[in-house]
Amino acid sequence: MIALGFESSCDETSVAVLEDDRTLANLVSSQDFHKKYGGVVPELSSRAHLARVAPLTRDALVQAGVELADVDLIAATAGPGLIGALLVGFTFAKGLAVAERKPFVPVNHVEAHFFSGFLMDEKPEYPFLALAVSGGHTMLVLVEDELTLTRLGGTVDDAAGEAFDKGAKTLGLPYPGGPNIQKTAERGDPERYPFPIAELKSKYDFSFSGVKTALLRQVQILRTGNDPLAEETVADLAASYQRSIVEALIRKTDAAIAEFAPKSVSLVGGVAANKPLREAFTRTTAARGAKAVVPSIQYCGDNAAMIAWRGLALHRAGERFSNEYRPFPSFQSRYARDYSDNPR
Amino acid sequence: MKSEETITTRDEVETAEAARRLARLFTPGTFAALIGDLGAGKTFFVRAVAETLGARGVSSPTFAIVNEYQGDWRIYHLDYYRVESADELYDVGVEEYFADPEAICFVEWADKFPETLPARRVEIELEPNEAGGRTIRVRRYE
């Protein structure tokens, strides 16, 4: 089956063509399109999505060597996301589906991330655990099959990617925060500053606002007058800060592997690009005897290939959706239930 | 300005308690502008207020720009941190969120684009103090 997927939940516009598990095209505006529209930094604008979506669709179909008539199914992100941004990709996709008489599948963006490992040659095996980490999300979920998910925990404040970005800003490092913290941290001592790792009432929840504040206080203590911090100090701070975030993510993932004994564990979302996190993740997973699946960079950030994949999977599982479906900014997964520490 | 009040807390527990007390004054149509630097505790404060109003799952809207929760009333939780111009905000449709009479709005980093804020609002300024708590300045504008 051939699926055409659309993603426009936030800054990125993306269109992808998939034939079953195989990506035929996966175009992302900030990476593939900046030459045409000038601007590498994703733009927060419905107008930008509107300008990009039609040409991206044409280019994706051409690159895939597929005619619109050959497409079996159309999938689009229905949320969560910004309503103005969502509406553009979603309405465009639904319009195509109605005009071309194709089945239309609304997809939950975060769910699509969980399953993004299936876009790789080495795929997750059910049941698998997914750690989703990005600028907007931090979540640990157990996936039993395509329609049965248990949300084990998530962040109660900042997302991991947000913690990286805000930490970078505190340290005077340029945007994007994650890659620059990682680069600066390579020269630093991760043991130099013992930043906290939050323990929460719910054991699979995360909190990163404490470490963010601890970094800020440490910078205030170390700074004398208006002089900038010494380069070595910034490197030590970055390394210690990164270590604290990575350690928090890994500790809870490890506890979840121990409790639920999944066959595979997948690290997904934009922050999966962080090298120390990938390494610690692979080590921990191997030590527990589970298979680690970390999608390549093009599938870690927001992309439409994962939306198309999820659309196909839902369709294969027999799920059908009305054309009256609308996007929903705070879309909760209809297939995920919450895990409780204290089952009654 | 109609009134100004300053609350000083000594720790997180007292800050949360102050937020809960303020929450009782919030009804649909209330617009709250949160002001304070990185790490001042804006999201913490909104979470404490929103939980008092029956909302769950409150987290930072920095990346999403807008989070929406359902408690006793609808709650919009916005964040201007990542926004670069007022134009972007109009494009996102902030006016529609602010005009919803059934909802309470919280906006973090609201002072970045004061021209977008409704005239009638509560400003909540948070500042860490020596004691380890927060100095909270509450200003009401009619």
PDB file of N, CA, C and O in Angstrom, chain B residues 65-117:
ATOM      1  N   ILE B  65       3.839  26.594  22.146  1.00  0.00           N
ATOM      2  CA  ILE B  65       3.302  27.964  22.194  1.00  0.00           C
ATOM      3  C   ILE B  65       1.971  28.016  22.959  1.00  0.00           C
ATOM      4  O   ILE B  65       1.759  28.902  23.762  1.00  0.00           O
ATOM      5  N   VAL B  66       1.059  27.083  22.677  1.00  0.00           N
ATOM      6  CA  VAL B  66      -0.221  27.060  23.386  1.00  0.00           C
ATOM      7  C   VAL B  66      -0.521  25.648  23.874  1.00  0.00           C
ATOM      8  O   VAL B  66      -0.496  24.711  23.079  1.00  0.00           O
ATOM      9  N   ASN B  67      -0.787  25.489  25.154  1.00  0.00           N
ATOM     10  CA  ASN B  67      -1.352  24.245  25.673  1.00  0.00           C
ATOM     11  C   ASN B  67      -2.782  24.534  26.091  1.00  0.00           C
ATOM     12  O   ASN B  67      -3.093  25.637  26.527  1.00  0.00           O
ATOM     13  N   GLU B  68      -3.625  23.531  25.979  1.00  0.00           N
ATOM     14  CA  GLU B  68      -5.017  23.706  26.369  1.00  0.00           C
ATOM     15  C   GLU B  68      -5.380  22.616  27.367  1.00  0.00           C
ATOM     16  O   GLU B  68      -5.046  21.454  27.153  1.00  0.00           O
ATOM     17  N   TYR B  69      -5.998  22.994  28.470  1.00  0.00           N
ATOM     18  CA  TYR B  69      -6.411  22.012  29.473  1.00  0.00           C
ATOM     19  C   TYR B  69      -7.888  22.199  29.786  1.00  0.00           C
ATOM     20  O   TYR B  69      -8.432  23.285  29.615  1.00  0.00           O
ATOM     21  N   GLN B  70      -8.497  21.134  30.264  1.00  0.00           N
ATOM     22  CA  GLN B  70      -9.879  21.242  30.711  1.00  0.00           C
ATOM     23  C   GLN B  70      -9.941  20.972  32.204  1.00  0.00           C
ATOM     24  O   GLN B  70      -9.613  19.884  32.659  1.00  0.00           O
ATOM     25  N   GLY B  71     -10.283  21.975  32.958  1.00  0.00           N
ATOM     26  CA  GLY B  71     -10.522  21.802  34.390  1.00  0.00           C
ATOM     27  C   GLY B  71     -11.965  22.154  34.662  1.00  0.00           C
ATOM     28  O   GLY B  71     -12.850  21.764  33.896  1.00  0.00           O
ATOM     29  N   ASP B  72     -12.221  22.898  35.721  1.00  0.00           N
ATOM     30  CA  ASP B  72     -13.578  23.398  35.956  1.00  0.00           C
ATOM     31  C   ASP B  72     -13.992  24.252  34.759  1.00  0.00           C
ATOM     32  O   ASP B  72     -15.157  24.333  34.399  1.00  0.00           O
ATOM     33  N   TRP B  73     -12.994  24.926  34.189  1.00  0.00           N
ATOM     34  CA  TRP B  73     -13.204  25.711  32.973  1.00  0.00           C
ATOM     35  C   TRP B  73     -12.115  25.357  31.990  1.00  0.00           C
ATOM     36  O   TRP B  73     -11.163  24.664  32.325  1.00  0.00           O
ATOM     37  N   ARG B  74     -12.247  25.886  30.789  1.00  0.00           N
ATOM     38  CA  ARG B  74     -11.199  25.714  29.798  1.00  0.00           C
ATOM     39  C   ARG B  74     -10.017  26.621  30.176  1.00  0.00           C
ATOM     40  O   ARG B  74     -10.219  27.749  30.629  1.00  0.00           O
ATOM     41  N   ILE B  75      -8.816  26.114  30.008  1.00  0.00           N
ATOM     42  CA  ILE B  75      -7.632  26.901  30.336  1.00  0.00           C
ATOM     43  C   ILE B  75      -6.687  26.913  29.130  1.00  0.00           C
ATOM     44  O   ILE B  75      -6.358  25.856  28.591  1.00  0.00           O
ATOM     45  N   TYR B  76      -6.281  28.108  28.709  1.00  0.00           N
ATOM     46  CA  TYR B  76      -5.239  28.233  27.687  1.00  0.00           C
ATOM     47  C   TYR B  76      -3.953  28.672  28.376  1.00  0.00           C
ATOM     48  O   TYR B  76      -3.943  29.634  29.126  1.00  0.00           O
ATOM     49  N   HIS B  77      -2.889  27.949  28.096  1.00  0.00           N
ATOM     50  CA  HIS B  77      -1.583  28.223  28.700  1.00  0.00           C
ATOM     51  C   HIS B  77      -0.619  28.538  27.566  1.00  0.00           C
ATOM     52  O   HIS B  77      -0.233  27.643  26.815  1.00  0.00           O
ATOM     53  N   LEU B  78      -0.289  29.820  27.433  1.00  0.00           N
ATOM     54  CA  LEU B  78       0.572  30.246  26.320  1.00  0.00           C
ATOM     55  C   LEU B  78       1.959  30.625  26.821  1.00  0.00           C
ATOM     56  O   LEU B  78       2.167  30.872  28.013  1.00  0.00           O
ATOM     57  N   ASP B  79       2.898  30.681  25.895  1.00  0.00           N
ATOM     58  CA  ASP B  79       4.266  31.047  26.228  1.00  0.00           C
ATOM     59  C   ASP B  79       4.872  31.835  25.067  1.00  0.00           C
ATOM     60  O   ASP B  79       4.931  31.343  23.949  1.00  0.00           O
ATOM     61  N   TYR B  80       5.304  33.068  25.336  1.00  0.00           N
ATOM     62  CA  TYR B  80       5.895  33.908  24.294  1.00  0.00           C
ATOM     63  C   TYR B  80       7.409  33.709  24.167  1.00  0.00           C
ATOM     64  O   TYR B  80       8.045  34.343  23.341  1.00  0.00           O
ATOM     65  N   TYR B  81       7.993  32.839  24.998  1.00  0.00           N
ATOM     66  CA  TYR B  81       9.452  32.707  25.058  1.00  0.00           C
ATOM     67  C   TYR B  81      10.090  32.531  23.679  1.00  0.00           C
ATOM     68  O   TYR B  81      11.075  33.160  23.339  1.00  0.00           O
ATOM     69  N   ARG B  82       9.525  31.653  22.882  1.00  0.00           N
ATOM     70  CA  ARG B  82      10.117  31.253  21.606  1.00  0.00           C
ATOM     71  C   ARG B  82       9.612  32.113  20.437  1.00  0.00           C
ATOM     72  O   ARG B  82      10.041  31.934  19.295  1.00  0.00           O
ATOM     73  N   VAL B  83       8.712  33.018  20.759  1.00  0.00           N
ATOM     74  CA  VAL B  83       8.083  33.828  19.714  1.00  0.00           C
ATOM     75  C   VAL B  83       8.972  35.030  19.385  1.00  0.00           C
ATOM     76  O   VAL B  83       9.550  35.639  20.279  1.00  0.00           O
ATOM     77  N   GLU B  84       9.081  35.360  18.105  1.00  0.00           N
ATOM     78  CA  GLU B  84      10.009  36.427  17.722  1.00  0.00           C
ATOM     79  C   GLU B  84       9.343  37.738  17.354  1.00  0.00           C
ATOM     80  O   GLU B  84       9.999  38.769  17.325  1.00  0.00           O
ATOM     81  N   SER B  85       8.060  37.725  17.059  1.00  0.00           N
ATOM     82  CA  SER B  85       7.399  38.990  16.728  1.00  0.00           C
ATOM     83  C   SER B  85       5.911  38.893  17.049  1.00  0.00           C
ATOM     84  O   SER B  85       5.344  37.796  17.086  1.00  0.00           O
ATOM     85  N   ALA B  86       5.297  40.065  17.263  1.00  0.00           N
ATOM     86  CA  ALA B  86       3.854  40.094  17.527  1.00  0.00           C
ATOM     87  C   ALA B  86       3.094  39.552  16.321  1.00  0.00           C
ATOM     88  O   ALA B  86       2.048  38.931  16.468  1.00  0.00           O
ATOM     89  N   ASP B  87       3.653  39.739  15.134  1.00  0.00           N
ATOM     90  CA  ASP B  87       3.014  39.208  13.919  1.00  0.00           C
ATOM     91  C   ASP B  87       2.819  37.705  13.994  1.00  0.00           C
ATOM     92  O   ASP B  87       1.791  37.176  13.605  1.00  0.00           O
ATOM     93  N   GLU B  88       3.865  37.031  14.497  1.00  0.00           N
ATOM     94  CA  GLU B  88       3.763  35.577  14.636  1.00  0.00           C
ATOM     95  C   GLU B  88       2.589  35.217  15.535  1.00  0.00           C
ATOM     96  O   GLU B  88       1.880  34.250  15.294  1.00  0.00           O
ATOM     97  N   LEU B  89       2.418  36.023  16.599  1.00  0.00           N
ATOM     98  CA  LEU B  89       1.340  35.739  17.552  1.00  0.00           C
ATOM     99  C   LEU B  89      -0.029  35.908  16.904  1.00  0.00           C
ATOM    100  O   LEU B  89      -0.929  35.104  17.125  1.00  0.00           O
ATOM    101  N   TYR B  90      -0.178  36.961  16.103  1.00  0.00           N
ATOM    102  CA  TYR B  90      -1.465  37.151  15.428  1.00  0.00           C
ATOM    103  C   TYR B  90      -1.696  36.012  14.452  1.00  0.00           C
ATOM    104  O   TYR B  90      -2.808  35.544  14.268  1.00  0.00           O
ATOM    105  N   ASP B  91      -0.602  35.537  13.821  1.00  0.00           N
ATOM    106  CA  ASP B  91      -0.722  34.427  12.890  1.00  0.00           C
ATOM    107  C   ASP B  91      -1.135  33.141  13.611  1.00  0.00           C
ATOM    108  O   ASP B  91      -1.887  32.335  13.086  1.00  0.00           O
ATOM    109  N   VAL B  92      -0.631  32.961  14.814  1.00  0.00           N
ATOM    110  CA  VAL B  92      -1.004  31.794  15.621  1.00  0.00           C
ATOM    111  C   VAL B  92      -2.475  31.907  16.048  1.00  0.00           C
ATOM    112  O   VAL B  92      -3.141  30.915  16.295  1.00  0.00           O
ATOM    113  N   GLY B  93      -2.968  33.128  16.124  1.00  0.00           N
ATOM    114  CA  GLY B  93      -4.371  33.332  16.466  1.00  0.00           C
ATOM    115  C   GLY B  93      -4.608  33.603  17.944  1.00  0.00           C
ATOM    116  O   GLY B  93      -5.629  33.192  18.494  1.00  0.00           O
ATOM    117  N   VAL B  94      -3.652  34.277  18.593  1.00  0.00           N
ATOM    118  CA  VAL B  94      -3.793  34.499  20.039  1.00  0.00           C
ATOM    119  C   VAL B  94      -5.070  35.268  20.389  1.00  0.00           C
ATOM    120  O   VAL B  94      -5.668  35.040  21.425  1.00  0.00           O
ATOM    121  N   GLU B  95      -5.498  36.156  19.483  1.00  0.00           N
ATOM    122  CA  GLU B  95      -6.689  36.950  19.792  1.00  0.00           C
ATOM    123  C   GLU B  95      -7.902  36.066  20.031  1.00  0.00           C
ATOM    124  O   GLU B  95      -8.758  36.385  20.844  1.00  0.00           O
ATOM    125  N   GLU B  96      -7.970  34.952  19.282  1.00  0.00           N
ATOM    126  CA  GLU B  96      -9.117  34.068  19.456  1.00  0.00           C
ATOM    127  C   GLU B  96      -9.095  33.385  20.822  1.00  0.00           C
ATOM    128  O   GLU B  96     -10.126  33.206  21.455  1.00  0.00           O
ATOM    129  N   TYR B  97      -7.888  33.016  21.266  1.00  0.00           N
ATOM    130  CA  TYR B  97      -7.784  32.429  22.606  1.00  0.00           C
ATOM    131  C   TYR B  97      -8.197  33.463  23.649  1.00  0.00           C
ATOM    132  O   TYR B  97      -8.972  33.176  24.558  1.00  0.00           O
ATOM    133  N   PHE B  98      -7.682  34.698  23.489  1.00  0.00           N
ATOM    134  CA  PHE B  98      -7.923  35.731  24.497  1.00  0.00           C
ATOM    135  C   PHE B  98      -9.393  36.151  24.535  1.00  0.00           C
ATOM    136  O   PHE B  98      -9.886  36.601  25.565  1.00  0.00           O
ATOM    137  N   ALA B  99     -10.081  36.009  23.389  1.00  0.00           N
ATOM    138  CA  ALA B  99     -11.470  36.481  23.321  1.00  0.00           C
ATOM    139  C   ALA B  99     -12.466  35.428  23.795  1.00  0.00           C
ATOM    140  O   ALA B  99     -13.659  35.700  23.877  1.00  0.00           O
ATOM    141  N   ASP B 100     -11.985  34.218  24.091  1.00  0.00           N
ATOM    142  CA  ASP B 100     -12.886  33.139  24.513  1.00  0.00           C
ATOM    143  C   ASP B 100     -13.443  33.440  25.913  1.00  0.00           C
ATOM    144  O   ASP B 100     -12.708  33.414  26.898  1.00  0.00           O
ATOM    145  N   PRO B 101     -14.742  33.744  26.018  1.00  0.00           N
ATOM    146  CA  PRO B 101     -15.300  34.142  27.324  1.00  0.00           C
ATOM    147  C   PRO B 101     -15.417  32.974  28.304  1.00  0.00           C
ATOM    148  O   PRO B 101     -15.608  33.191  29.506  1.00  0.00           O
ATOM    149  N   GLU B 102     -15.286  31.748  27.792  1.00  0.00           N
ATOM    150  CA  GLU B 102     -15.435  30.559  28.638  1.00  0.00           C
ATOM    151  C   GLU B 102     -14.098  30.096  29.216  1.00  0.00           C
ATOM    152  O   GLU B 102     -14.043  29.078  29.888  1.00  0.00           O
ATOM    153  N   ALA B 103     -13.024  30.794  28.887  1.00  0.00           N
ATOM    154  CA  ALA B 103     -11.697  30.270  29.237  1.00  0.00           C
ATOM    155  C   ALA B 103     -10.893  31.238  30.101  1.00  0.00           C
ATOM    156  O   ALA B 103     -11.123  32.442  30.098  1.00  0.00           O
ATOM    157  N   ILE B 104      -9.935  30.644  30.821  1.00  0.00           N
ATOM    158  CA  ILE B 104      -8.945  31.430  31.554  1.00  0.00           C
ATOM    159  C   ILE B 104      -7.643  31.344  30.760  1.00  0.00           C
ATOM    160  O   ILE B 104      -7.271  30.257  30.304  1.00  0.00           O
ATOM    161  N   CYS B 105      -6.967  32.472  30.579  1.00  0.00           N
ATOM    162  CA  CYS B 105      -5.706  32.489  29.820  1.00  0.00           C
ATOM    163  C   CYS B 105      -4.523  32.783  30.730  1.00  0.00           C
ATOM    164  O   CYS B 105      -4.580  33.707  31.551  1.00  0.00           O
ATOM    165  N   PHE B 106      -3.472  32.015  30.559  1.00  0.00           N
ATOM    166  CA  PHE B 106      -2.192  32.318  31.191  1.00  0.00           C
ATOM    167  C   PHE B 106      -1.178  32.540  30.082  1.00  0.00           C
ATOM    168  O   PHE B 106      -1.106  31.735  29.154  1.00  0.00           O
ATOM    169  N   VAL B 107      -0.387  33.601  30.195  1.00  0.00           N
ATOM    170  CA  VAL B 107       0.638  33.838  29.186  1.00  0.00           C
ATOM    171  C   VAL B 107       1.982  34.044  29.871  1.00  0.00           C
ATOM    172  O   VAL B 107       2.172  35.012  30.618  1.00  0.00           O
ATOM    173  N   GLU B 108       2.916  33.110  29.624  1.00  0.00           N
ATOM    174  CA  GLU B 108       4.268  33.260  30.167  1.00  0.00           C
ATOM    175  C   GLU B 108       5.086  34.186  29.253  1.00  0.00           C
ATOM    176  O   GLU B 108       4.870  34.220  28.057  1.00  0.00           O
ATOM    177  N   TRP B 109       6.010  34.917  29.828  1.00  0.00           N
ATOM    178  CA  TRP B 109       6.840  35.894  29.099  1.00  0.00           C
ATOM    179  C   TRP B 109       5.949  36.937  28.418  1.00  0.00           C
ATOM    180  O   TRP B 109       6.274  37.433  27.336  1.00  0.00           O
ATOM    181  N   ALA B 110       4.836  37.281  29.050  1.00  0.00           N
ATOM    182  CA  ALA B 110       3.851  38.177  28.447  1.00  0.00           C
ATOM    183  C   ALA B 110       4.442  39.548  28.148  1.00  0.00           C
ATOM    184  O   ALA B 110       4.044  40.217  27.192  1.00  0.00           O
ATOM    185  N   ASP B 111       5.428  39.981  28.948  1.00  0.00           N
ATOM    186  CA  ASP B 111       5.984  41.332  28.767  1.00  0.00           C
ATOM    187  C   ASP B 111       6.822  41.471  27.498  1.00  0.00           C
ATOM    188  O   ASP B 111       7.229  42.574  27.144  1.00  0.00           O
ATOM    189  N   LYS B 112       7.067  40.348  26.794  1.00  0.00           N
ATOM    190  CA  LYS B 112       7.801  40.451  25.528  1.00  0.00           C
ATOM    191  C   LYS B 112       6.995  41.196  24.467  1.00  0.00           C
ATOM    192  O   LYS B 112       7.559  41.896  23.638  1.00  0.00           O
ATOM    193  N   PHE B 113       5.682  40.996  24.490  1.00  0.00           N
ATOM    194  CA  PHE B 113       4.817  41.668  23.501  1.00  0.00           C
ATOM    195  C   PHE B 113       3.603  42.272  24.202  1.00  0.00           C
ATOM    196  O   PHE B 113       2.482  41.789  24.034  1.00  0.00           O
ATOM    197  N   PRO B 114       3.841  43.369  24.973  1.00  0.00           N
ATOM    198  CA  PRO B 114       2.741  43.941  25.759  1.00  0.00           C
ATOM    199  C   PRO B 114       1.587  44.424  24.881  1.00  0.00           C
ATOM    200  O   PRO B 114       0.441  44.451  25.320  1.00  0.00           O
ATOM    201  N   GLU B 115       1.906  44.757  23.607  1.00  0.00           N
ATOM    202  CA  GLU B 115       0.851  45.274  22.728  1.00  0.00           C
ATOM    203  C   GLU B 115      -0.208  44.223  22.417  1.00  0.00           C
ATOM    204  O   GLU B 115      -1.293  44.550  21.948  1.00  0.00           O
ATOM    205  N   THR B 116       0.107  42.952  22.667  1.00  0.00           N
ATOM    206  CA  THR B 116      -0.868  41.896  22.369  1.00  0.00           C
ATOM    207  C   THR B 116      -1.792  41.601  23.550  1.00  0.00           C
ATOM    208  O   THR B 116      -2.729  40.824  23.414  1.00  0.00           O
ATOM    209  N   LEU B 117      -1.506  42.196  24.720  1.00  0.00           N
ATOM    210  CA  LEU B 117      -2.249  41.820  25.931  1.00  0.00           C
ATOM    211  C   LEU B 117      -3.533  42.637  26.075  1.00  0.00           C
ATOM    212  O   LEU B 117      -3.542  43.832  25.781  1.00  0.00           O
TER     213      LEU B 117
END
